[in-house]
C-alpha cells in the first residue's frame, strides 16, 4: 500500500514493530503544520462523551469528524498514536485507477429548480429565512481499489497551502464502517492555541480563470458584489454571536478580504479572540459554531430544517473534521471539497453547495457547485463535463 508522503511513512514506523508503514486513521495537513493519527484506543459516536473523556483526562487526544446534522452520530476516535509536526505535509502524486461519474443527485435540472424554489421562498417577506445553502452530489465508481492515502496525497499536492484532511468514519456506526472522508478544505471552522481562538469563514465565491487579467477582474468583481458581501455578512455575524459569550476579547474585521484556492476566489474574514475560560477546548468551540451559515444558512434552525426537507442525507459533507488535545488546543476544518470513500474502496460520493439568497441566479449557483466539485474530481482524474447530464 502506498502512503501519502515520506513524513507519513516515518511517523508510522514505531519502535517494536517490523517498521512497515501503517495507514493513518486521521490526517490534517495545514500550511504550517500537520497531524497524523494511527490506531484506536476508543471510538465515540457521541460528541458529549468524547468531550467528557478529554475533560477527565481519560484520553489525551480526540480526532475525527462531525456530521452536517449535529443530531446524527459523530465519528470521533481517541488514537493510539498522534504525531504533530511543525511543517506542512509534503506529498507525491500517486496514480489512481480510472474513475467515472455514475449518477448525480439530484439531476442538474432538478437542482436548478430547487434553487429557484428557494429564491422564491427567500423573496417572500413572511419567511424567517435570509439564506439557505443547497448542495448536490456526484456519485462515482473506480475501476480498481483506491487507497485513501493516495487520494489525500493528490489533494495536498494540488493545493498551494498543502491543505488536506482524512478521517475514518467507522465510529459513526454500521452504515459507515470502513468509510473514509478525504478532502482539501480551505475553510477553518475554528482553531485554538493556548487562549487564542481564530476562525476564517469563507462565503461568497467566484471561479478562477486561466487568463491572469480576467482572473484578477473576477476576484475584483467578487469583492464589489453586493450579493456576495450580503451573503458573507450573515456568516460573520453568526460566528461573532456564537463566540461572543465564550470570549473576553473578539476582533471582527468590518470587511472581508479576498482568498484564493486553485479553483475559486472567496470572500474571507479572519476573526480572532481570547477565550474567557482556558478549559474551553477546540472541540467545545467547534460544537458551539457548527453549522455556520456558510454551509447551512441563516437563521440556522430554519435553514437546517429547509435543507433536511429538500436534500438527501448529507452525511459528513458540510460537517467538520479536526483534532483536539486535552490541553484544549486543536483545529477543526469545514468538511467541504471532499469525498466519502466507501468500504469497498471503489465507490465514492462528492458534494458541493452554494449559498442562496433572494438575489441569487439559479444558473450561476448551479455553475458554482460545478466549480467547487472540481477540486475533488480533478484529484480523482475525472475531467471533461463533470456537472452531470446538463441539457
mmCIF file of C-alpha atoms in Angstrom:
data_model
loop_
_atom_site.group_PDB
_atom_site.id
_atom_site.type_symbol
_atom_site.label_atom_id
_atom_site.label_comp_id
_atom_site.label_asym_id
_atom_site.label_seq_id
_atom_site.Cartn_x
_atom_site.Cartn_y
_atom_site.Cartn_z
ATOM 1 C CA UNK A 1 0.000 0.000 0.000
ATOM 2 C CA UNK A 2 1.374 3.413 -0.884
ATOM 3 C CA UNK A 3 1.487 6.310 1.570
ATOM 4 C CA UNK A 4 0.874 9.985 1.046
ATOM 5 C CA UNK A 5 4.338 11.237 1.936
ATOM 6 C CA UNK A 6 7.715 10.472 3.437
ATOM 7 C CA UNK A 7 6.505 12.098 6.665
ATOM 8 C CA UNK A 8 3.565 9.699 6.794
ATOM 9 C CA UNK A 9 5.913 6.783 6.349
ATOM 10 C CA UNK A 10 8.351 7.865 9.084
ATOM 11 C CA UNK A 11 5.595 8.650 11.582
ATOM 12 C CA UNK A 12 4.099 5.198 11.115
ATOM 13 C CA UNK A 13 7.343 3.415 11.961
ATOM 14 C CA UNK A 14 7.023 2.768 15.667
ATOM 15 C CA UNK A 15 9.545 1.035 17.938
ATOM 16 C CA UNK A 16 8.841 -2.629 18.471
ATOM 17 C CA UNK A 17 7.179 -3.115 15.086
ATOM 18 C CA UNK A 18 8.541 -4.537 11.870
ATOM 19 C CA UNK A 19 8.791 -0.918 10.587
ATOM 20 C CA UNK A 20 6.175 -1.392 7.887
ATOM 21 C CA UNK A 21 4.129 1.803 7.476
ATOM 22 C CA UNK A 22 0.503 1.667 8.544
ATOM 23 C CA UNK A 23 -2.286 3.810 7.175
ATOM 24 C CA UNK A 24 -3.341 6.827 9.264
ATOM 25 C CA UNK A 25 -6.874 6.813 10.642
ATOM 26 C CA UNK A 26 -6.771 10.600 10.658
ATOM 27 C CA UNK A 27 -4.739 13.285 8.936
ATOM 28 C CA UNK A 28 -4.873 17.050 8.816
ATOM 29 C CA UNK A 29 -2.407 18.921 6.621
ATOM 30 C CA UNK A 30 -2.176 22.689 7.004
ATOM 31 C CA UNK A 31 0.206 25.376 5.671
ATOM 32 C CA UNK A 32 2.429 25.433 8.778
ATOM 33 C CA UNK A 33 1.961 22.026 10.423
ATOM 34 C CA UNK A 34 0.350 18.623 10.109
ATOM 35 C CA UNK A 35 -1.211 15.978 12.358
ATOM 36 C CA UNK A 36 -1.264 12.234 11.709
ATOM 37 C CA UNK A 37 -3.078 9.731 13.957
ATOM 38 C CA UNK A 38 -2.773 5.944 13.990
ATOM 39 C CA UNK A 39 -4.689 3.152 15.650
ATOM 40 C CA UNK A 40 -7.642 3.332 18.010
ATOM 41 C CA UNK A 41 -7.804 3.471 21.790
ATOM 42 C CA UNK A 42 -11.515 4.304 21.846
ATOM 43 C CA UNK A 43 -14.307 5.331 19.486
ATOM 44 C CA UNK A 44 -17.144 7.786 20.115
ATOM 45 C CA UNK A 45 -20.358 8.403 18.198
ATOM 46 C CA UNK A 46 -21.331 10.983 20.821
ATOM 47 C CA UNK A 47 -19.635 14.378 20.924
ATOM 48 C CA UNK A 48 -20.549 14.833 24.589
ATOM 49 C CA UNK A 49 -18.918 11.534 25.555
ATOM 50 C CA UNK A 50 -15.752 12.467 23.670
ATOM 51 C CA UNK A 51 -15.645 15.888 25.335
ATOM 52 C CA UNK A 52 -16.062 14.240 28.748
ATOM 53 C CA UNK A 53 -13.182 11.853 28.006
ATOM 54 C CA UNK A 54 -10.937 14.814 27.194
ATOM 55 C CA UNK A 55 -12.006 16.744 30.291
ATOM 56 C CA UNK A 56 -11.426 13.740 32.552
ATOM 57 C CA UNK A 57 -8.017 13.051 31.043
ATOM 58 C CA UNK A 58 -9.124 9.551 30.052
ATOM 59 C CA UNK A 59 -7.728 10.233 26.586
ATOM 60 C CA UNK A 60 -5.124 12.815 25.610
ATOM 61 C CA UNK A 61 -6.426 13.461 22.080
ATOM 62 C CA UNK A 62 -9.630 13.199 20.086
ATOM 63 C CA UNK A 63 -9.663 13.233 16.276
ATOM 64 C CA UNK A 64 -12.337 12.722 13.657
ATOM 65 C CA UNK A 65 -15.436 14.206 12.093
ATOM 66 C CA UNK A 66 -18.829 15.644 12.979
ATOM 67 C CA UNK A 67 -21.744 15.293 10.534
ATOM 68 C CA UNK A 68 -23.701 18.136 8.949
ATOM 69 C CA UNK A 69 -26.680 17.381 11.204
ATOM 70 C CA UNK A 70 -25.402 17.578 14.807
ATOM 71 C CA UNK A 71 -28.143 15.179 15.902
ATOM 72 C CA UNK A 72 -26.614 12.354 13.860
ATOM 73 C CA UNK A 73 -23.795 10.101 15.177
ATOM 74 C CA UNK A 74 -20.287 11.549 15.160
ATOM 75 C CA UNK A 75 -17.124 9.743 14.036
ATOM 76 C CA UNK A 76 -14.593 10.508 16.770
ATOM 77 C CA UNK A 77 -11.556 8.480 17.803
ATOM 78 C CA UNK A 78 -9.044 8.524 20.636
ATOM 79 C CA UNK A 79 -5.984 7.450 18.639
ATOM 80 C CA UNK A 80 -3.300 5.051 19.809
ATOM 81 C CA UNK A 81 -0.628 7.434 18.499
ATOM 82 C CA UNK A 82 -0.737 11.036 17.329
ATOM 83 C CA UNK A 83 2.122 12.869 15.637
ATOM 84 C CA UNK A 84 2.060 16.651 15.286
ATOM 85 C CA UNK A 85 4.849 18.115 13.161
ATOM 86 C CA UNK A 86 5.648 21.862 12.752
ATOM 87 C CA UNK A 87 5.727 21.896 8.963
ATOM 88 C CA UNK A 88 3.375 21.203 6.087
ATOM 89 C CA UNK A 89 2.925 17.639 4.903
ATOM 90 C CA UNK A 90 4.831 17.200 1.656
ATOM 91 C CA UNK A 91 3.332 14.691 -0.754
ATOM 92 C CA UNK A 92 3.732 12.955 -4.060
ATOM 93 C CA UNK A 93 1.214 12.488 -6.871
ATOM 94 C CA UNK A 94 0.451 8.741 -6.886
ATOM 95 C CA UNK A 95 -1.533 7.286 -9.750
ATOM 96 C CA UNK A 96 -5.166 6.360 -9.163
ATOM 97 C CA UNK A 97 -7.327 3.891 -11.088
ATOM 98 C CA UNK A 98 -9.788 5.311 -13.639
ATOM 99 C CA UNK A 99 -12.883 6.863 -12.056
ATOM 100 C CA UNK A 100 -16.201 7.671 -13.717
ATOM 101 C CA UNK A 101 -19.349 9.508 -12.715
ATOM 102 C CA UNK A 102 -22.225 7.054 -12.305
ATOM 103 C CA UNK A 103 -25.024 9.395 -11.187
ATOM 104 C CA UNK A 104 -25.862 12.871 -9.972
ATOM 105 C CA UNK A 105 -28.249 13.591 -7.109
ATOM 106 C CA UNK A 106 -30.395 15.396 -7.922
ATOM 107 C CA UNK A 107 -30.253 15.655 -11.696
ATOM 108 C CA UNK A 108 -28.945 19.078 -12.797
ATOM 109 C CA UNK A 109 -32.324 20.401 -13.916
ATOM 110 C CA UNK A 110 -33.836 19.409 -10.571
ATOM 111 C CA UNK A 111 -31.068 21.192 -8.654
ATOM 112 C CA UNK A 112 -31.677 24.375 -10.655
ATOM 113 C CA UNK A 113 -35.406 24.064 -9.903
ATOM 114 C CA UNK A 114 -34.675 23.648 -6.189
ATOM 115 C CA UNK A 115 -32.576 26.816 -6.242
ATOM 116 C CA UNK A 116 -35.372 28.717 -7.983
ATOM 117 C CA UNK A 117 -37.860 27.452 -5.384
ATOM 118 C CA UNK A 118 -35.553 28.576 -2.579
ATOM 119 C CA UNK A 119 -35.193 32.030 -4.127
ATOM 120 C CA UNK A 120 -38.985 32.346 -4.213
ATOM 121 C CA UNK A 121 -39.162 31.413 -0.517
ATOM 122 C CA UNK A 122 -36.362 33.822 0.390
ATOM 123 C CA UNK A 123 -38.052 36.631 -1.557
ATOM 124 C CA UNK A 124 -41.244 36.270 0.480
ATOM 125 C CA UNK A 125 -41.204 38.872 3.266
ATOM 126 C CA UNK A 126 -43.099 36.451 5.514
ATOM 127 C CA UNK A 127 -40.257 33.895 5.661
ATOM 128 C CA UNK A 128 -37.746 33.976 8.524
ATOM 129 C CA UNK A 129 -35.069 32.688 6.131
ATOM 130 C CA UNK A 130 -32.365 35.058 4.873
ATOM 131 C CA UNK A 131 -30.051 32.453 3.332
ATOM 132 C CA UNK A 132 -30.034 28.718 2.687
ATOM 133 C CA UNK A 133 -27.199 26.582 1.319
ATOM 134 C CA UNK A 134 -28.278 23.973 -1.215
ATOM 135 C CA UNK A 135 -25.954 21.171 -2.303
ATOM 136 C CA UNK A 136 -25.869 18.470 -4.945
ATOM 137 C CA UNK A 137 -23.977 15.170 -5.041
ATOM 138 C CA UNK A 138 -21.979 13.292 -7.669
ATOM 139 C CA UNK A 139 -21.682 9.508 -7.314
ATOM 140 C CA UNK A 140 -18.547 7.848 -8.699
ATOM 141 C CA UNK A 141 -17.067 4.412 -9.271
ATOM 142 C CA UNK A 142 -13.384 3.487 -9.589
ATOM 143 C CA UNK A 143 -12.102 0.745 -11.871
ATOM 144 C CA UNK A 144 -9.887 -0.612 -9.090
ATOM 145 C CA UNK A 145 -9.218 -0.057 -5.399
ATOM 146 C CA UNK A 146 -8.422 3.483 -4.240
ATOM 147 C CA UNK A 147 -6.018 3.868 -1.328
ATOM 148 C CA UNK A 148 -7.363 6.742 0.826
ATOM 149 C CA UNK A 149 -3.789 7.950 1.466
ATOM 150 C CA UNK A 150 -3.185 8.215 -2.280
ATOM 151 C CA UNK A 151 -6.238 10.412 -2.809
ATOM 152 C CA UNK A 152 -5.198 12.550 0.169
ATOM 153 C CA UNK A 153 -1.705 12.907 -1.318
ATOM 154 C CA UNK A 154 -3.054 14.105 -4.659
ATOM 155 C CA UNK A 155 -5.236 16.712 -2.961
ATOM 156 C CA UNK A 156 -2.359 18.008 -0.818
ATOM 157 C CA UNK A 157 -0.009 18.201 -3.801
ATOM 158 C CA UNK A 158 -2.560 20.204 -5.817
ATOM 159 C CA UNK A 159 -3.252 22.772 -3.069
ATOM 160 C CA UNK A 160 -0.956 25.809 -2.755
ATOM 161 C CA UNK A 161 -1.314 25.653 1.048
ATOM 162 C CA UNK A 162 -0.989 21.845 1.261
ATOM 163 C CA UNK A 163 -4.455 21.593 2.800
ATOM 164 C CA UNK A 164 -5.727 18.065 3.223
ATOM 165 C CA UNK A 165 -7.834 16.000 5.598
ATOM 166 C CA UNK A 166 -8.676 12.340 6.152
ATOM 167 C CA UNK A 167 -10.962 10.836 8.781
ATOM 168 C CA UNK A 168 -12.093 7.267 9.430
ATOM 169 C CA UNK A 169 -15.894 7.366 9.717
ATOM 170 C CA UNK A 170 -16.242 3.909 11.294
ATOM 171 C CA UNK A 171 -17.156 5.232 14.783
ATOM 172 C CA UNK A 172 -20.410 6.659 13.373
ATOM 173 C CA UNK A 173 -21.946 3.181 13.208
ATOM 174 C CA UNK A 174 -22.501 0.173 10.935
ATOM 175 C CA UNK A 175 -23.505 2.186 7.858
ATOM 176 C CA UNK A 176 -20.143 3.991 7.991
ATOM 177 C CA UNK A 177 -17.909 1.047 8.883
ATOM 178 C CA UNK A 178 -14.791 1.229 6.715
ATOM 179 C CA UNK A 179 -15.796 4.553 5.134
ATOM 180 C CA UNK A 180 -13.275 7.392 4.904
ATOM 181 C CA UNK A 181 -13.800 11.121 4.406
ATOM 182 C CA UNK A 182 -10.999 12.652 2.323
ATOM 183 C CA UNK A 183 -10.728 16.255 1.178
ATOM 184 C CA UNK A 184 -8.872 19.536 0.857
ATOM 185 C CA UNK A 185 -10.886 22.114 2.732
ATOM 186 C CA UNK A 186 -9.790 25.763 2.561
ATOM 187 C CA UNK A 187 -12.046 26.847 5.437
ATOM 188 C CA UNK A 188 -11.098 26.943 9.116
ATOM 189 C CA UNK A 189 -14.102 26.494 11.361
ATOM 190 C CA UNK A 190 -12.057 27.186 14.494
ATOM 191 C CA UNK A 191 -8.514 26.889 15.823
ATOM 192 C CA UNK A 192 -7.443 27.202 19.463
ATOM 193 C CA UNK A 193 -3.837 27.657 20.580
ATOM 194 C CA UNK A 194 -3.483 28.473 24.268
ATOM 195 C CA UNK A 195 -6.114 31.092 24.988
ATOM 196 C CA UNK A 196 -6.270 32.382 21.399
ATOM 197 C CA UNK A 197 -9.156 31.447 19.123
ATOM 198 C CA UNK A 198 -9.181 32.063 15.379
ATOM 199 C CA UNK A 199 -11.773 31.450 12.666
ATOM 200 C CA UNK A 200 -11.607 32.144 8.949
ATOM 201 C CA UNK A 201 -15.078 31.739 7.443
ATOM 202 C CA UNK A 202 -15.449 31.781 3.651
ATOM 203 C CA UNK A 203 -18.681 32.788 1.924
ATOM 204 C CA UNK A 204 -19.134 34.336 -1.477
ATOM 205 C CA UNK A 205 -17.342 32.698 -4.403
ATOM 206 C CA UNK A 206 -16.228 33.270 -7.978
ATOM 207 C CA UNK A 207 -14.418 30.872 -10.344
ATOM 208 C CA UNK A 208 -10.710 31.239 -11.115
ATOM 209 C CA UNK A 209 -9.908 31.845 -14.800
ATOM 210 C CA UNK A 210 -6.933 30.801 -16.928
ATOM 211 C CA UNK A 211 -6.282 34.317 -18.243
ATOM 212 C CA UNK A 212 -4.486 36.288 -15.472
ATOM 213 C CA UNK A 213 -6.164 39.602 -16.279
ATOM 214 C CA UNK A 214 -9.636 38.062 -16.455
ATOM 215 C CA UNK A 215 -8.921 36.135 -13.263
ATOM 216 C CA UNK A 216 -7.991 39.314 -11.386
ATOM 217 C CA UNK A 217 -11.121 41.012 -12.714
ATOM 218 C CA UNK A 218 -13.241 38.118 -11.435
ATOM 219 C CA UNK A 219 -11.721 38.498 -7.992
ATOM 220 C CA UNK A 220 -12.305 42.241 -8.036
ATOM 221 C CA UNK A 221 -15.933 41.796 -9.090
ATOM 222 C CA UNK A 222 -16.457 39.373 -6.211
ATOM 223 C CA UNK A 223 -15.213 41.979 -3.731
ATOM 224 C CA UNK A 224 -17.576 44.526 -5.306
ATOM 225 C CA UNK A 225 -20.580 42.165 -5.417
ATOM 226 C CA UNK A 226 -23.361 43.369 -3.125
ATOM 227 C CA UNK A 227 -24.980 39.923 -3.217
ATOM 228 C CA UNK A 228 -21.798 38.147 -2.081
ATOM 229 C CA UNK A 229 -20.979 40.761 0.565
ATOM 230 C CA UNK A 230 -24.533 40.348 1.873
ATOM 231 C CA UNK A 231 -24.166 36.560 1.987
ATOM 232 C CA UNK A 232 -20.765 36.787 3.685
ATOM 233 C CA UNK A 233 -22.029 39.158 6.367
ATOM 234 C CA UNK A 234 -24.539 36.548 7.596
ATOM 235 C CA UNK A 235 -21.692 34.126 8.308
ATOM 236 C CA UNK A 236 -19.505 36.631 10.145
ATOM 237 C CA UNK A 237 -22.407 37.897 12.257
ATOM 238 C CA UNK A 238 -23.414 34.372 13.297
ATOM 239 C CA UNK A 239 -19.864 33.344 14.221
ATOM 240 C CA UNK A 240 -19.341 36.513 16.245
ATOM 241 C CA UNK A 241 -22.617 35.884 18.094
ATOM 242 C CA UNK A 242 -21.621 32.285 18.903
ATOM 243 C CA UNK A 243 -18.107 33.191 20.060
ATOM 244 C CA UNK A 244 -19.091 36.339 21.980
ATOM 245 C CA UNK A 245 -20.199 34.608 25.210
ATOM 246 C CA UNK A 246 -17.098 32.358 25.133
ATOM 247 C CA UNK A 247 -14.526 35.105 24.574
ATOM 248 C CA UNK A 248 -13.291 38.038 26.666
ATOM 249 C CA UNK A 249 -11.929 39.676 23.506
ATOM 250 C CA UNK A 250 -13.155 39.290 19.941
ATOM 251 C CA UNK A 251 -11.763 41.125 16.925
ATOM 252 C CA UNK A 252 -14.070 41.021 13.901
ATOM 253 C CA UNK A 253 -12.928 42.970 10.797
ATOM 254 C CA UNK A 254 -15.627 45.124 9.254
ATOM 255 C CA UNK A 255 -14.897 43.996 5.688
ATOM 256 C CA UNK A 256 -13.763 40.670 4.196
ATOM 257 C CA UNK A 257 -10.607 40.066 2.196
ATOM 258 C CA UNK A 258 -10.077 38.098 -0.993
ATOM 259 C CA UNK A 259 -8.920 34.495 -0.518
ATOM 260 C CA UNK A 260 -7.906 32.128 -3.313
ATOM 261 C CA UNK A 261 -7.831 28.398 -3.965
ATOM 262 C CA UNK A 262 -6.784 26.768 -7.254
ATOM 263 C CA UNK A 263 -10.403 26.821 -8.452
ATOM 264 C CA UNK A 264 -12.136 29.677 -6.645
ATOM 265 C CA UNK A 265 -11.919 33.172 -5.264
ATOM 266 C CA UNK A 266 -13.633 33.518 -1.868
ATOM 267 C CA UNK A 267 -14.543 36.328 0.461
ATOM 268 C CA UNK A 268 -12.959 35.545 3.832
ATOM 269 C CA UNK A 269 -12.813 37.190 7.244
ATOM 270 C CA UNK A 270 -10.188 36.301 9.855
ATOM 271 C CA UNK A 271 -11.769 36.504 13.307
ATOM 272 C CA UNK A 272 -9.574 36.318 16.424
ATOM 273 C CA UNK A 273 -10.420 36.250 20.110
ATOM 274 C CA UNK A 274 -9.362 35.218 23.610
ATOM 275 C CA UNK A 275 -11.351 32.576 25.479
ATOM 276 C CA UNK A 276 -12.807 33.540 28.847
ATOM 277 C CA UNK A 277 -12.180 30.083 30.277
ATOM 278 C CA UNK A 278 -8.956 28.358 29.206
ATOM 279 C CA UNK A 279 -10.514 24.950 29.872
ATOM 280 C CA UNK A 280 -12.711 25.559 26.812
ATOM 281 C CA UNK A 281 -11.377 23.221 24.136
ATOM 282 C CA UNK A 282 -11.216 23.437 20.361
ATOM 283 C CA UNK A 283 -13.846 20.685 20.247
ATOM 284 C CA UNK A 284 -16.124 22.721 22.540
ATOM 285 C CA UNK A 285 -15.738 25.684 20.189
ATOM 286 C CA UNK A 286 -16.416 23.561 17.109
ATOM 287 C CA UNK A 287 -19.656 22.311 18.665
ATOM 288 C CA UNK A 288 -20.687 25.877 19.542
ATOM 289 C CA UNK A 289 -20.069 27.112 15.986
ATOM 290 C CA UNK A 290 -21.245 24.224 13.798
ATOM 291 C CA UNK A 291 -23.124 24.513 11.497
ATOM 292 C CA UNK A 292 -22.332 28.050 10.360
ATOM 293 C CA UNK A 293 -24.362 29.967 7.755
ATOM 294 C CA UNK A 294 -21.515 29.243 5.295
ATOM 295 C CA UNK A 295 -22.721 25.645 4.883
ATOM 296 C CA UNK A 296 -26.240 25.845 6.311
ATOM 297 C CA UNK A 297 -27.851 29.281 6.132
ATOM 298 C CA UNK A 298 -29.489 31.729 8.475
ATOM 299 C CA UNK A 299 -31.304 31.569 10.795
ATOM 300 C CA UNK A 300 -29.567 28.236 11.444
ATOM 301 C CA UNK A 301 -32.541 26.229 12.718
ATOM 302 C CA UNK A 302 -34.856 27.259 9.892
ATOM 303 C CA UNK A 303 -32.173 26.816 7.220
ATOM 304 C CA UNK A 304 -31.256 23.374 8.533
ATOM 305 C CA UNK A 305 -34.904 22.336 8.523
ATOM 306 C CA UNK A 306 -35.248 23.524 4.913
ATOM 307 C CA UNK A 307 -32.145 21.577 3.828
ATOM 308 C CA UNK A 308 -33.174 18.371 5.578
ATOM 309 C CA UNK A 309 -36.601 18.559 3.937
ATOM 310 C CA UNK A 310 -35.136 19.260 0.475
ATOM 311 C CA UNK A 311 -31.918 17.243 0.118
ATOM 312 C CA UNK A 312 -30.833 13.670 0.658
ATOM 313 C CA UNK A 313 -28.779 12.995 3.795
ATOM 314 C CA UNK A 314 -25.531 14.990 3.599
ATOM 315 C CA UNK A 315 -23.725 12.660 5.988
ATOM 316 C CA UNK A 316 -20.333 14.173 6.831
ATOM 317 C CA UNK A 317 -20.256 16.591 3.916
ATOM 318 C CA UNK A 318 -20.577 20.154 5.303
ATOM 319 C CA UNK A 319 -19.719 18.880 8.764
ATOM 320 C CA UNK A 320 -16.335 19.454 10.371
ATOM 321 C CA UNK A 321 -13.080 17.473 10.609
ATOM 322 C CA UNK A 322 -10.350 18.079 13.160
ATOM 323 C CA UNK A 323 -8.389 17.247 16.263
ATOM 324 C CA UNK A 324 -8.239 18.334 19.890
ATOM 325 C CA UNK A 325 -5.828 17.705 22.764
ATOM 326 C CA UNK A 326 -6.697 17.553 26.464
ATOM 327 C CA UNK A 327 -4.892 20.905 26.802
ATOM 328 C CA UNK A 328 -7.693 22.357 24.669
ATOM 329 C CA UNK A 329 -5.545 23.098 21.634
ATOM 330 C CA UNK A 330 -6.748 21.894 18.250
ATOM 331 C CA UNK A 331 -8.180 22.815 14.875
ATOM 332 C CA UNK A 332 -11.390 21.963 13.036
ATOM 333 C CA UNK A 333 -11.956 22.497 9.323
ATOM 334 C CA UNK A 334 -15.285 22.741 7.496
ATOM 335 C CA UNK A 335 -15.654 19.476 5.568
ATOM 336 C CA UNK A 336 -16.063 20.804 2.048
ATOM 337 C CA UNK A 337 -14.148 19.946 -1.170
ATOM 338 C CA UNK A 338 -14.255 16.335 -0.025
ATOM 339 C CA UNK A 339 -15.462 12.867 -0.921
ATOM 340 C CA UNK A 340 -16.676 9.905 1.098
ATOM 341 C CA UNK A 341 -14.929 6.685 0.047
ATOM 342 C CA UNK A 342 -16.973 3.567 0.835
ATOM 343 C CA UNK A 343 -15.614 0.425 2.478
ATOM 344 C CA UNK A 344 -15.205 -1.231 -0.930
ATOM 345 C CA UNK A 345 -12.582 1.428 -1.790
ATOM 346 C CA UNK A 346 -14.240 1.857 -5.199
ATOM 347 C CA UNK A 347 -17.458 3.768 -4.553
ATOM 348 C CA UNK A 348 -17.376 7.485 -3.771
ATOM 349 C CA UNK A 349 -19.721 10.389 -3.393
ATOM 350 C CA UNK A 350 -18.766 14.056 -3.519
ATOM 351 C CA UNK A 351 -20.991 17.047 -2.805
ATOM 352 C CA UNK A 352 -20.859 20.783 -3.317
ATOM 353 C CA UNK A 353 -23.231 23.581 -2.409
ATOM 354 C CA UNK A 354 -23.807 27.282 -2.679
ATOM 355 C CA UNK A 355 -25.380 29.945 -0.515
ATOM 356 C CA UNK A 356 -28.745 31.047 -1.873
ATOM 357 C CA UNK A 357 -30.169 34.486 -1.071
ATOM 358 C CA UNK A 358 -33.051 36.395 -2.607
ATOM 359 C CA UNK A 359 -30.732 37.943 -5.224
ATOM 360 C CA UNK A 360 -29.237 34.645 -6.418
ATOM 361 C CA UNK A 361 -29.334 33.434 -10.024
ATOM 362 C CA UNK A 362 -30.165 29.692 -10.339
ATOM 363 C CA UNK A 363 -27.895 29.030 -13.317
ATOM 364 C CA UNK A 364 -24.937 30.828 -11.733
ATOM 365 C CA UNK A 365 -25.460 28.991 -8.459
ATOM 366 C CA UNK A 366 -25.514 25.673 -10.318
ATOM 367 C CA UNK A 367 -22.278 26.603 -12.090
ATOM 368 C CA UNK A 368 -20.693 27.413 -8.729
ATOM 369 C CA UNK A 369 -21.301 23.856 -7.492
ATOM 370 C CA UNK A 370 -19.623 22.537 -10.642
ATOM 371 C CA UNK A 371 -16.553 24.674 -9.938
ATOM 372 C CA UNK A 372 -16.430 23.561 -6.307
ATOM 373 C CA UNK A 373 -16.649 19.890 -7.296
ATOM 374 C CA UNK A 374 -13.582 20.357 -9.474
ATOM 375 C CA UNK A 375 -11.186 20.107 -6.517
ATOM 376 C CA UNK A 376 -12.072 16.522 -5.657
ATOM 377 C CA UNK A 377 -12.936 15.364 -9.166
ATOM 378 C CA UNK A 378 -9.674 16.636 -10.637
ATOM 379 C CA UNK A 379 -7.769 14.749 -7.933
ATOM 380 C CA UNK A 380 -9.704 11.636 -8.965
ATOM 381 C CA UNK A 381 -8.782 12.214 -12.602
ATOM 382 C CA UNK A 382 -12.364 12.968 -13.657
ATOM 383 C CA UNK A 383 -12.168 15.617 -16.374
ATOM 384 C CA UNK A 384 -14.389 16.989 -19.094
ATOM 385 C CA UNK A 385 -18.052 17.621 -18.298
ATOM 386 C CA UNK A 386 -18.287 16.944 -14.575
ATOM 387 C CA UNK A 387 -21.608 18.643 -13.945
ATOM 388 C CA UNK A 388 -23.759 15.686 -14.908
ATOM 389 C CA UNK A 389 -26.273 15.382 -17.735
ATOM 390 C CA UNK A 390 -26.936 19.094 -18.079
ATOM 391 C CA UNK A 391 -29.097 19.975 -21.049
#
